[in-house]
XYZ file of C-alpha atoms in Angstrom:
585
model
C 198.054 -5.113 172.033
C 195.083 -4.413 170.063
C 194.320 -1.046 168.709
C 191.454 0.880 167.927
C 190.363 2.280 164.841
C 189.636 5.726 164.395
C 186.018 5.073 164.015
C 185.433 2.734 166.830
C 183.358 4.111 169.560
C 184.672 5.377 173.236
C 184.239 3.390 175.560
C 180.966 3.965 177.275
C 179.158 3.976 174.230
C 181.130 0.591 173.664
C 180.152 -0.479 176.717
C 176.187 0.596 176.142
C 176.540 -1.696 173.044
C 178.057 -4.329 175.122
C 174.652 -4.053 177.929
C 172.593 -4.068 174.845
C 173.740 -7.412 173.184
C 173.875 -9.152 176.488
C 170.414 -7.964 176.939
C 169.449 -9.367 173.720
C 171.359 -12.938 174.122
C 168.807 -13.072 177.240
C 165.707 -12.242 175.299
C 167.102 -14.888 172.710
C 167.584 -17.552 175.231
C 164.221 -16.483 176.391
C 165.251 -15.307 180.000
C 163.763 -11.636 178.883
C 160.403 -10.720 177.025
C 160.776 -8.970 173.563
C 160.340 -5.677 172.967
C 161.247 -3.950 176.877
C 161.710 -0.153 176.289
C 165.729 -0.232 177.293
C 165.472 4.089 177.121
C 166.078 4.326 180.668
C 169.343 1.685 180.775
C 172.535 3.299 181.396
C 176.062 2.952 181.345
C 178.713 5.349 183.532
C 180.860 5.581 186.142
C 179.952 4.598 189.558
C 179.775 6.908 192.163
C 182.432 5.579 194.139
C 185.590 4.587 192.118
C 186.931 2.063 194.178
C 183.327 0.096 193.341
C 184.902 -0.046 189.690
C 184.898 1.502 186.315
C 181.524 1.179 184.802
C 178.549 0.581 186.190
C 175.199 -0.130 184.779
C 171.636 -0.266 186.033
C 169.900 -2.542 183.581
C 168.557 -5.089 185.679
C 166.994 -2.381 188.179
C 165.035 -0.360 185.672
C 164.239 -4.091 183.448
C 163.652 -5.887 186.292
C 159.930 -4.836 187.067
C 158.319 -4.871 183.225
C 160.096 -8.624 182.846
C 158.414 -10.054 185.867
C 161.490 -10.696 187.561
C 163.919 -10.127 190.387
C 166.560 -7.504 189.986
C 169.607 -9.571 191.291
C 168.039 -12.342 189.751
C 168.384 -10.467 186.318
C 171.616 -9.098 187.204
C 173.371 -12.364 188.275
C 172.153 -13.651 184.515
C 173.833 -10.110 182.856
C 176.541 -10.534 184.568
C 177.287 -14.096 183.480
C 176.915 -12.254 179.236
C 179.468 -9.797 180.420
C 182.273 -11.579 182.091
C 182.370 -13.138 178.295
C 183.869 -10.240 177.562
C 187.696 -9.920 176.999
C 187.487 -6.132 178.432
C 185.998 -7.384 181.443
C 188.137 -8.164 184.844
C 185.437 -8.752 186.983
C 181.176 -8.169 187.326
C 180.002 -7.733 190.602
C 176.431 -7.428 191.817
C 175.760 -4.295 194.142
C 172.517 -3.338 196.243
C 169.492 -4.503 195.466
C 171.072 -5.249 191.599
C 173.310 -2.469 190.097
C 176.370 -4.086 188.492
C 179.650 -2.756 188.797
C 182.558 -3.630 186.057
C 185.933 -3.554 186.380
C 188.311 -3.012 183.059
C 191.112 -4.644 182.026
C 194.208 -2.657 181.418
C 193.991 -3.336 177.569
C 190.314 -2.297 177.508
C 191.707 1.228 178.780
C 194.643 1.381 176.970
C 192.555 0.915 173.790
C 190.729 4.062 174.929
C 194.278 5.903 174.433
C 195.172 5.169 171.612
C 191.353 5.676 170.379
C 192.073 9.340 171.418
C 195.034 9.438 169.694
C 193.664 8.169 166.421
C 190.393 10.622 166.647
C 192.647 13.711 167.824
C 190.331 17.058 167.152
C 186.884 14.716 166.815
C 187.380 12.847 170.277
C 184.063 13.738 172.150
C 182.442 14.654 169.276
C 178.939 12.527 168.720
C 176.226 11.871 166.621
C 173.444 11.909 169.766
C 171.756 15.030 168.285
C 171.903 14.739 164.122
C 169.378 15.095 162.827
C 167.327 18.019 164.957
C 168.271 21.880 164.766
C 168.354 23.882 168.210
C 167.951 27.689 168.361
C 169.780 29.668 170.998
C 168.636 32.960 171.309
C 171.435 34.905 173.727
C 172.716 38.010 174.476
C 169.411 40.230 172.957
C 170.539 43.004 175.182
C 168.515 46.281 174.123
C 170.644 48.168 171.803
C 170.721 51.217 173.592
C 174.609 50.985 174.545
C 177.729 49.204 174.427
C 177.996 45.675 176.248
C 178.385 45.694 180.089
C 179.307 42.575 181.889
C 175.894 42.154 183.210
C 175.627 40.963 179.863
C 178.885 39.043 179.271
C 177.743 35.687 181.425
C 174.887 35.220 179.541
C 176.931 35.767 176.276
C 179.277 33.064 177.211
C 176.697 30.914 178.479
C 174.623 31.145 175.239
C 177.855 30.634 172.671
C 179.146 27.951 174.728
C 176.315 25.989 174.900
C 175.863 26.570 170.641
C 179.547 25.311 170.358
C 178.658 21.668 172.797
C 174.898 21.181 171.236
C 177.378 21.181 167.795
C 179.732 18.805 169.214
C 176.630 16.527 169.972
C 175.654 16.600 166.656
C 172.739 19.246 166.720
C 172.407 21.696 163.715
C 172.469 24.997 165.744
C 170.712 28.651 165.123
C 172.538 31.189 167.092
C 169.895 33.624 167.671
C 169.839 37.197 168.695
C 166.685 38.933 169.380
C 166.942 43.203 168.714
C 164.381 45.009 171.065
C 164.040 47.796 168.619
C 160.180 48.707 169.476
C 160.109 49.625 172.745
C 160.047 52.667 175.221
C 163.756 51.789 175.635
C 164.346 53.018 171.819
C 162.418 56.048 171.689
C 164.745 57.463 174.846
C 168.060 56.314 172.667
C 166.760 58.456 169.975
C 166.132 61.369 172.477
C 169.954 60.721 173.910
C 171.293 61.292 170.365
C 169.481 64.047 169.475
C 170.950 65.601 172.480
C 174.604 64.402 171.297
C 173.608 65.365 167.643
C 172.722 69.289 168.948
C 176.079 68.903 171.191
C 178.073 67.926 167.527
C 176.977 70.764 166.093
C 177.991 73.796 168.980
C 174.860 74.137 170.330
C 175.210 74.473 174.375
C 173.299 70.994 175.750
C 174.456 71.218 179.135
C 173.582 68.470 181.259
C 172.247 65.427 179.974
C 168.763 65.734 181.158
C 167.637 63.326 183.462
C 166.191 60.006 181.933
C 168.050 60.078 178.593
C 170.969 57.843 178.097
C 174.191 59.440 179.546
C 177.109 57.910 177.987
C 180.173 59.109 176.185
C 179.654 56.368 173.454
C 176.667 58.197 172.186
C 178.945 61.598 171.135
C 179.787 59.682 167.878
C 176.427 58.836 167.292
C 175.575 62.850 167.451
C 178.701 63.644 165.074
C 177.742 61.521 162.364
C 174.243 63.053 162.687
C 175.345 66.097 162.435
C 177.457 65.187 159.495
C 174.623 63.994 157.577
C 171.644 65.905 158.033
C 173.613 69.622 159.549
C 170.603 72.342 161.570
C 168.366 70.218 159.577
C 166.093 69.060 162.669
C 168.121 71.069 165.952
C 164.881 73.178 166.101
C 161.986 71.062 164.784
C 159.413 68.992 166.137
C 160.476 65.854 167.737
C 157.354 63.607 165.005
C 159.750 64.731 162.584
C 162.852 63.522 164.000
C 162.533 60.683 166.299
C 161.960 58.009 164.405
C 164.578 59.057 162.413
C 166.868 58.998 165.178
C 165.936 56.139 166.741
C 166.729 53.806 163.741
C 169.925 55.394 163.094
C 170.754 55.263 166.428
C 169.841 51.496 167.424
C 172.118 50.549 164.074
C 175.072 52.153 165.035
C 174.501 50.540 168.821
C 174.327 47.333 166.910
C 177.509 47.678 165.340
C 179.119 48.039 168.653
C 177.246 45.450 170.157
C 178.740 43.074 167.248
C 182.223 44.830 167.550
C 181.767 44.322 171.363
C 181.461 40.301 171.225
C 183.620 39.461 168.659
C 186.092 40.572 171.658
C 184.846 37.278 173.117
C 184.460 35.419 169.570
C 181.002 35.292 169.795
C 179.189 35.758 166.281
C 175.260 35.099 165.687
C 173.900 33.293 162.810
C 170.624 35.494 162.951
C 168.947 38.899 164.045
C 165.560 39.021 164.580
C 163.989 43.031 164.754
C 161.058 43.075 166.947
C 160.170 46.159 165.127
C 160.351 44.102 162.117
C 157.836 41.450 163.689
C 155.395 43.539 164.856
C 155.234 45.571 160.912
C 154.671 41.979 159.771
C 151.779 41.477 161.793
C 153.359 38.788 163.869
C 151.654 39.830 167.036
C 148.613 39.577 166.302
C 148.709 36.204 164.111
C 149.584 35.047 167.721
C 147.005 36.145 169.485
C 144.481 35.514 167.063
C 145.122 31.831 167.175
C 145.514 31.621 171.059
C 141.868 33.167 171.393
C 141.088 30.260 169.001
C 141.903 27.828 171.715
C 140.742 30.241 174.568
C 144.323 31.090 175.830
C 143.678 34.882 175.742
C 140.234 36.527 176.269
C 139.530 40.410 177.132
C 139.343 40.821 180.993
C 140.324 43.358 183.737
C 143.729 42.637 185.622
C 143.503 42.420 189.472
C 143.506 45.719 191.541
C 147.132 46.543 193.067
C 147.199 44.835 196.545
C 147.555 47.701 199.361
C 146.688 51.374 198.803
C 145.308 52.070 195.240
C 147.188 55.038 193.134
C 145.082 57.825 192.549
C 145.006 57.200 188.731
C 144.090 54.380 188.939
C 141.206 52.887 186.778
C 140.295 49.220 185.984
C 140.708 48.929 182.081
C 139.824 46.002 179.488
C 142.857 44.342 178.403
C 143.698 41.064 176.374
C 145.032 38.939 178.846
C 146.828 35.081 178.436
C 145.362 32.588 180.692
C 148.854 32.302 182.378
C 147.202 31.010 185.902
C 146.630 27.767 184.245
C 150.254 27.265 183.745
C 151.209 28.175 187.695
C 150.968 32.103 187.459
C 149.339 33.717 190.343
C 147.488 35.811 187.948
C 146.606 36.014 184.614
C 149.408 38.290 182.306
C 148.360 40.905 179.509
C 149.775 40.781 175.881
C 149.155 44.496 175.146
C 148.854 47.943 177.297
C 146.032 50.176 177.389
C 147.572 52.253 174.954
C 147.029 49.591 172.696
C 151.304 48.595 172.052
C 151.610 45.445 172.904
C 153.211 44.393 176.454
C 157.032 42.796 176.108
C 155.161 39.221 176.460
C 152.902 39.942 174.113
C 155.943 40.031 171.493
C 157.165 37.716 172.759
C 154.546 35.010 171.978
C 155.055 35.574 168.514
C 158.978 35.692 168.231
C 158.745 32.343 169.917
C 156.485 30.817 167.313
C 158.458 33.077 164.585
C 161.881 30.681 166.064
C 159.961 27.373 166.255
C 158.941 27.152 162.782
C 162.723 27.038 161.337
C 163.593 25.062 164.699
C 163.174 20.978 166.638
C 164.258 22.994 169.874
C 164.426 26.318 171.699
C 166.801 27.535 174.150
C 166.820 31.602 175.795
C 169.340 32.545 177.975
C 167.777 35.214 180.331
C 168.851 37.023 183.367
C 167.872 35.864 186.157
C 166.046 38.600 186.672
C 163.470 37.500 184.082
C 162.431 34.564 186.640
C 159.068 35.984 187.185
C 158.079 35.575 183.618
C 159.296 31.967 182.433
C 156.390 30.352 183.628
C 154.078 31.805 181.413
C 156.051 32.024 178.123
C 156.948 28.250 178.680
C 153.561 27.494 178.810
C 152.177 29.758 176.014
C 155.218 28.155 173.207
C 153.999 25.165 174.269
C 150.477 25.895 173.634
C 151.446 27.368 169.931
C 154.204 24.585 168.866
C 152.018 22.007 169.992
C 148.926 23.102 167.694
C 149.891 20.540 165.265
C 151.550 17.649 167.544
C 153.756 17.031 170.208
C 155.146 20.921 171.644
C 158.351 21.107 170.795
C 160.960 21.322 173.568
C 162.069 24.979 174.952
C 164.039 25.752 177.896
C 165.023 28.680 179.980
C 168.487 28.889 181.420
C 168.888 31.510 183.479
C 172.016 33.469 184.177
C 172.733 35.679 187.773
C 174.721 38.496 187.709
C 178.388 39.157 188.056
C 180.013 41.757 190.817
C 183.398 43.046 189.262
C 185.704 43.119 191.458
C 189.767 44.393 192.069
C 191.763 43.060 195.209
C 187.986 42.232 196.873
C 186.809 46.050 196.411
C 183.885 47.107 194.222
C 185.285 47.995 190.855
C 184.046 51.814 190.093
C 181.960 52.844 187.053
C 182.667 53.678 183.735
C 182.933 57.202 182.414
C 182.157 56.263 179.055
C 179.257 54.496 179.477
C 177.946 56.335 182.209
C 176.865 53.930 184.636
C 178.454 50.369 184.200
C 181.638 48.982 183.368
C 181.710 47.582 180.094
C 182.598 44.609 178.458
C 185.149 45.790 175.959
C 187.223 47.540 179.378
C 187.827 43.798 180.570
C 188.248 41.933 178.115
C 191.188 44.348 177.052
C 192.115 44.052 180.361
C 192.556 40.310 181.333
C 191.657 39.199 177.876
C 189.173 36.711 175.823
C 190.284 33.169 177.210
C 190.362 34.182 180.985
C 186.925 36.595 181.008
C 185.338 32.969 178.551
C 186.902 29.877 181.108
C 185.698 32.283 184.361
C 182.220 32.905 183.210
C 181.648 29.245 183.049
C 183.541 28.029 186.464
C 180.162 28.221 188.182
C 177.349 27.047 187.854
C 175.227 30.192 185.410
C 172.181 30.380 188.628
C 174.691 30.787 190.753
C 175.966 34.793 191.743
C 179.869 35.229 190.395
C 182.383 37.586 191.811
C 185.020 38.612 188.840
C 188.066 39.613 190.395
C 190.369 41.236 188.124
C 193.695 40.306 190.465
C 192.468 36.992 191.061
C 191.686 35.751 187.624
C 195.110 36.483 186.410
C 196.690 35.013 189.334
C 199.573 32.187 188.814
C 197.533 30.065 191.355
C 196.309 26.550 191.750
C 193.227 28.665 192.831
C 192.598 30.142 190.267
C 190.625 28.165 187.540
C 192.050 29.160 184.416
C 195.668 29.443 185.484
C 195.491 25.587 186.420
C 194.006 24.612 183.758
C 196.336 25.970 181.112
C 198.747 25.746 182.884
C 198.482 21.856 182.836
C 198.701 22.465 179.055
C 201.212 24.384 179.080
C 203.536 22.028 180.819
C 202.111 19.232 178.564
C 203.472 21.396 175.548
C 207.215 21.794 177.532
C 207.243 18.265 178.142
C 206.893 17.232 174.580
C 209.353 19.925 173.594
C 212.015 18.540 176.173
C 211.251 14.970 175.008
C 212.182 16.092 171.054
C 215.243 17.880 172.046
C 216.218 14.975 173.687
C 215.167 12.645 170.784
C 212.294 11.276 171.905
C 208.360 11.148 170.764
C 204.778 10.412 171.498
C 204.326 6.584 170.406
C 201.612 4.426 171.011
C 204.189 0.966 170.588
C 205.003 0.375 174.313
C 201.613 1.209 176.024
C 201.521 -1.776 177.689
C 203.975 -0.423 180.341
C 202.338 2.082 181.701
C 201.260 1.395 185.300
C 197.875 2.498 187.462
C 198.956 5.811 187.619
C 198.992 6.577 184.069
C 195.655 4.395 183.811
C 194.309 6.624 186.360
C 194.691 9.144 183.738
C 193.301 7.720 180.985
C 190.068 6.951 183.127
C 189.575 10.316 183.875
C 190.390 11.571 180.331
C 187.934 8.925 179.247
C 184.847 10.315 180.836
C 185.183 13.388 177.897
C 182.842 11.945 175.357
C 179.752 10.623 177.407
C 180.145 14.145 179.574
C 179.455 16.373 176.364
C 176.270 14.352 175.326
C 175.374 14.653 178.831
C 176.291 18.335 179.317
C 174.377 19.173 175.811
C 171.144 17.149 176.588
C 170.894 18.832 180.366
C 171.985 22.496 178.256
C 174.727 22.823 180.924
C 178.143 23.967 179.445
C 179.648 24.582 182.564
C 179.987 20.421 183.287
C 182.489 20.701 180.334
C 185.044 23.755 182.098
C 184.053 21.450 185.616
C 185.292 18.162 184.069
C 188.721 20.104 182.729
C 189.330 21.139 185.858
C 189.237 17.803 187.334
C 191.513 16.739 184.222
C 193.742 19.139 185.377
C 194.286 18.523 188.684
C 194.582 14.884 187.989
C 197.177 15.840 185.739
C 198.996 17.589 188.152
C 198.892 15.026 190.771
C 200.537 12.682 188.627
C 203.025 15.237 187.539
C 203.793 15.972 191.251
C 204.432 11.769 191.839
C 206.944 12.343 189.085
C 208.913 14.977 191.669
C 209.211 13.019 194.048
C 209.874 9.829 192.347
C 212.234 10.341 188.708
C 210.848 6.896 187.553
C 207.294 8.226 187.375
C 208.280 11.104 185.081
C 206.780 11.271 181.604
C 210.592 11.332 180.367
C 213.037 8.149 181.679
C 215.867 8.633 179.873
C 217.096 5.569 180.209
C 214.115 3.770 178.793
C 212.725 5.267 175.533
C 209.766 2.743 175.223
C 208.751 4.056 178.333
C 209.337 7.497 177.934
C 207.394 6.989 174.407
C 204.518 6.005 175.881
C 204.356 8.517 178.568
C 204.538 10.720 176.031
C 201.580 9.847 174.389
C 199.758 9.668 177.555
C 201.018 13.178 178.051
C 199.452 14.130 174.349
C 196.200 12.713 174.678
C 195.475 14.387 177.809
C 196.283 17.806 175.735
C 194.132 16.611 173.284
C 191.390 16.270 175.524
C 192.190 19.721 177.069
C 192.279 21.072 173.684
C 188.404 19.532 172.523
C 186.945 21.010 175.769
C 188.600 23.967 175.888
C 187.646 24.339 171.770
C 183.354 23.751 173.469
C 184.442 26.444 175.681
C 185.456 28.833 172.671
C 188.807 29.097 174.477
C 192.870 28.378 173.160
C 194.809 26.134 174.835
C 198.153 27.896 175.949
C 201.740 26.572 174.684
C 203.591 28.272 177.619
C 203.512 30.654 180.198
């Protein structure tokens, strides 16, 4: 049989080439007008696998702009495509989808393709080209990582890792809230802890300052450094002191805190920073340019009014024209500007060293996407086209143990942190399981169940296909034989099955990355997986379907390479993921 070179394509974006020239043989022969915008052709697998192995819908989306019949123009691609030697069969379904059905060389090419791109298989050049910042994480350094903010972590770096694999230069971004409210209480906390270091009686925390045993070091090396220096004097001459040694020595656990998960950022941005720069108001100045924010009074609360209450001039962003029920202010009426406000400008700040944006919020930041959507579109569109931004956001996760709510943490007062389970069930398993459903969708964490030896249990079944692909090659060395593409010819349907499955890898990451969904990537290994293991289980019941037949080493060679390439494939998702592929367990 033929091979494939290393630098052939896979084959859907083989196939996409074959669609193309078959399209342009009929604008040569003058069946098709020139110049038909082909963007919305594709090529992929049909819905229903017994209706083939590719399917495309050329003729239904060229149909209309030619003037012509869909089946009409199908029946004429179909007659360009059965030229092909890959091609068994072209069939015409519905009103003029076409269904194609592979030969068995067309899919063992695909193996040994994998084979000869190893590491690089999946890897594409969709996005060169364009750079794409992910801001994630930006938790508000006011305490160590809890796993409220783990999902989003592994959301963010996973999608980074998959927007590389398509190509895309990527910024990972991480945004410090160092100017708020939020900051001024930290620096209250450790001036607490910093009294406490040095044998003063604190007694309880008092109520509304940050409670946690991780701030006690913060205090000590306060204490260390400046001794009674400020335990009696006035806050103005302290807090701002505090505050900014304080929020760096959060951010040094923060950073110790995900490299637990192997998450490193390229960048962080200080809001505090922005707003000394004059950021801010840059921002608003031009968006009252273009009568996006004027001075007005926000609505009355609906129901009973507070006592206090007092209608007061603000500068507000004409949100409502974007879908908002009301229009949102960029600064308080103490004259500090609102968290949107900010906002606005980091945006712009990101867009001008970026083609794309991408924030991964908690979902319980929904309220607000609307309106900062619409005012980044407004400011990276001054000069053209707006450039693309999207909000993914993540739900929370409930920790769990046996099905029971897991209890707090003493040391950071009132959540269990991130560091606790990742120690405890470790980096791959607390990665894989953030990503098994869908990031808008609620996630129990189970500590028993995510270490379970089940076929239930995501992760297990995943490496443990791995695992057993690993044992199988050892057994096949100690018993002489190897992984060798000579022979692949005799592998049956079964195997083929395989490959077919394993073959969907490199049109599902430029898919994945363009939609900004990692989680397809940790869905399509689990359907790897399993078929995996439903071959593996044929091979129990029947010793000529196992990957080692002792009797016939071509056979057994082959197999063997089957078995690799499939680990391979693991391997590349698993490395999107940000996860190692196990040896044994």
């Amino acid at each position: 049989m033929t091979q494939q070179a290393d630098n052939q394509a896979p084959i859907f974006h083989a196939f996409a080439g074959h669609v193309a020239a078959a399209l342009d043989a009929l604008v040569a022969a003058g069946h098709l007008p020139e110049g038909l915008n082909r963007g919305a052709v594709t090529v992929e697998s049909p819905r229903d696998p017994s209706h083939g192995d590719l399917a495309t819908n050329a003729a239904m989306v060229l149909a209309k702009p030619a003037g012509t019949n869909p089946r009409a123009l199908a029946t004429l691609l179909v007659a360009e495509l059965e030229k092909l030697d890959q091609v068994k069969s072209a069939e015409i379904a519905g009103p003029g989808f076409i269904n194609l059905r592979l030969s068995d060389a067309a899919w063992l090419g695909e193996l040994a393709l994998i084979g000869a791109q190893g590491g690089d298989y999946g890897r594409s050049a969709v996005g060169a080209g364009t750079t794409v910042n992910v801001e994630y994480v930006s938790a508000n350094p006011t305490g160590p990582m809890h796993m409220g903010h783990c999902r989003g972590a592994v959301v963010g770096d996973a999608l980074a890792s998959l927007l590389e694999w398509a190509g895309h230069k990527v910024i990972r971004e991480y945004y410090v809230n160092d100017a708020g409210a939020q900051v001024q209480v930290l620096g209250r906390s450790a001036h607490v802890r910093y009294r406490e270091a040095l044998g003063h009686d604190v007694g309880a925390i008092p109520e509304g300052l940050y409670p946690g045993d991780y701030l006690v070091p913060v205090g000590q090396a306060l204490a260390a450094e400046f001794g009674e220096q400020y335990v009696d004097a006035p806050e103005a001459e302290w807090l701002a002191l505090f505050r900014v040694r304080a929020v760096a020595k959060m951010m040094d656990m923060i950073r110790d805190d995900l490299a637990l998960l192997g998450i490193e950022h390229d960048l962080f941005s200080s809001e505090a920073e922005l707003q000394a720069a004059g950021k801010p108001e840059e921002a608003e100045a031009w968006l009252r340019s273009v009568d996006l924010v004027y001075d007005g009074e926000l609505e009355a609360p609906k129901g009973k009014l507070p006592d206090d209450w007092e209608p007061v001039a603000l500068p507000l962003f004409r949100s409502t024209r974007f879908g908002d029920d009301q229009d949102r202010p960029i600064k308080k009426s103490d004259g500090t500007w609102t968290y949107f406000g900010a906002d606005l400008a980091y945006h712009y700040q990101k867009a001008q060293t970026s083609d794309a944006l991408v924030d991964i919020w908690g979902a319980d930041h929904a309220g607000t996407v609307k309106r900062i959507k619409a005012a980044v579109a407004a400011m990276t569109g001054r000069d053209g086209a707006a450039k693309p931004f999207e909000v993914k956001l993540v739900q929370m996760v409930q920790l769990l143990r046996d099905g029971e709510p897991v209890k707090m943490s003493k040391r950071s007062g009132n959540f269990v942190t991130l560091r606790e389970v990742v120690e405890e069930v470790g980096k791959e398993v607390v990665r894989f399981t953030m990503l098994t459903r869908k990031p808008e969708a609620m996630m129990d964490f189970d500590f028993a169940k995510v270490v379970e030896a089940s076929k239930d249990n995501p992760v297990f079944y995943l490496q443990y296909a791995h695992a057993r692909i690993c044992s199988t090659l050892r057994k096949g060395a100690a018993e002489g034989f190897g992984p060798s593409n000579e022979g692949l010819e005799l592998l049956g349907e079964e195997e083929l099955a395989l490959v077919r499955t394993g073959a969907q890898f490199p049109r599902l990451v430029e898919a994945a990355a363009a939609a900004r969904e990692p989680h397809r990537i940790a869905f399509f290994l689990a359907d790897l997986a399993a078929a995996f293991h439903a071959y593996w289980n044929v091979g129990n019941d029947r010793p000529d379907k196992r990957f080692i037949v002792s009797e016939n080493g071509t056979l057994t060679g082959a197999r063997l390479f089957l078995a690799s390439q499939i680990g391979q494939i693991i391997r590349n998702g698993l490395a999107i993921l940000g996860v190692t592929a196990v040896e044994e367990m």
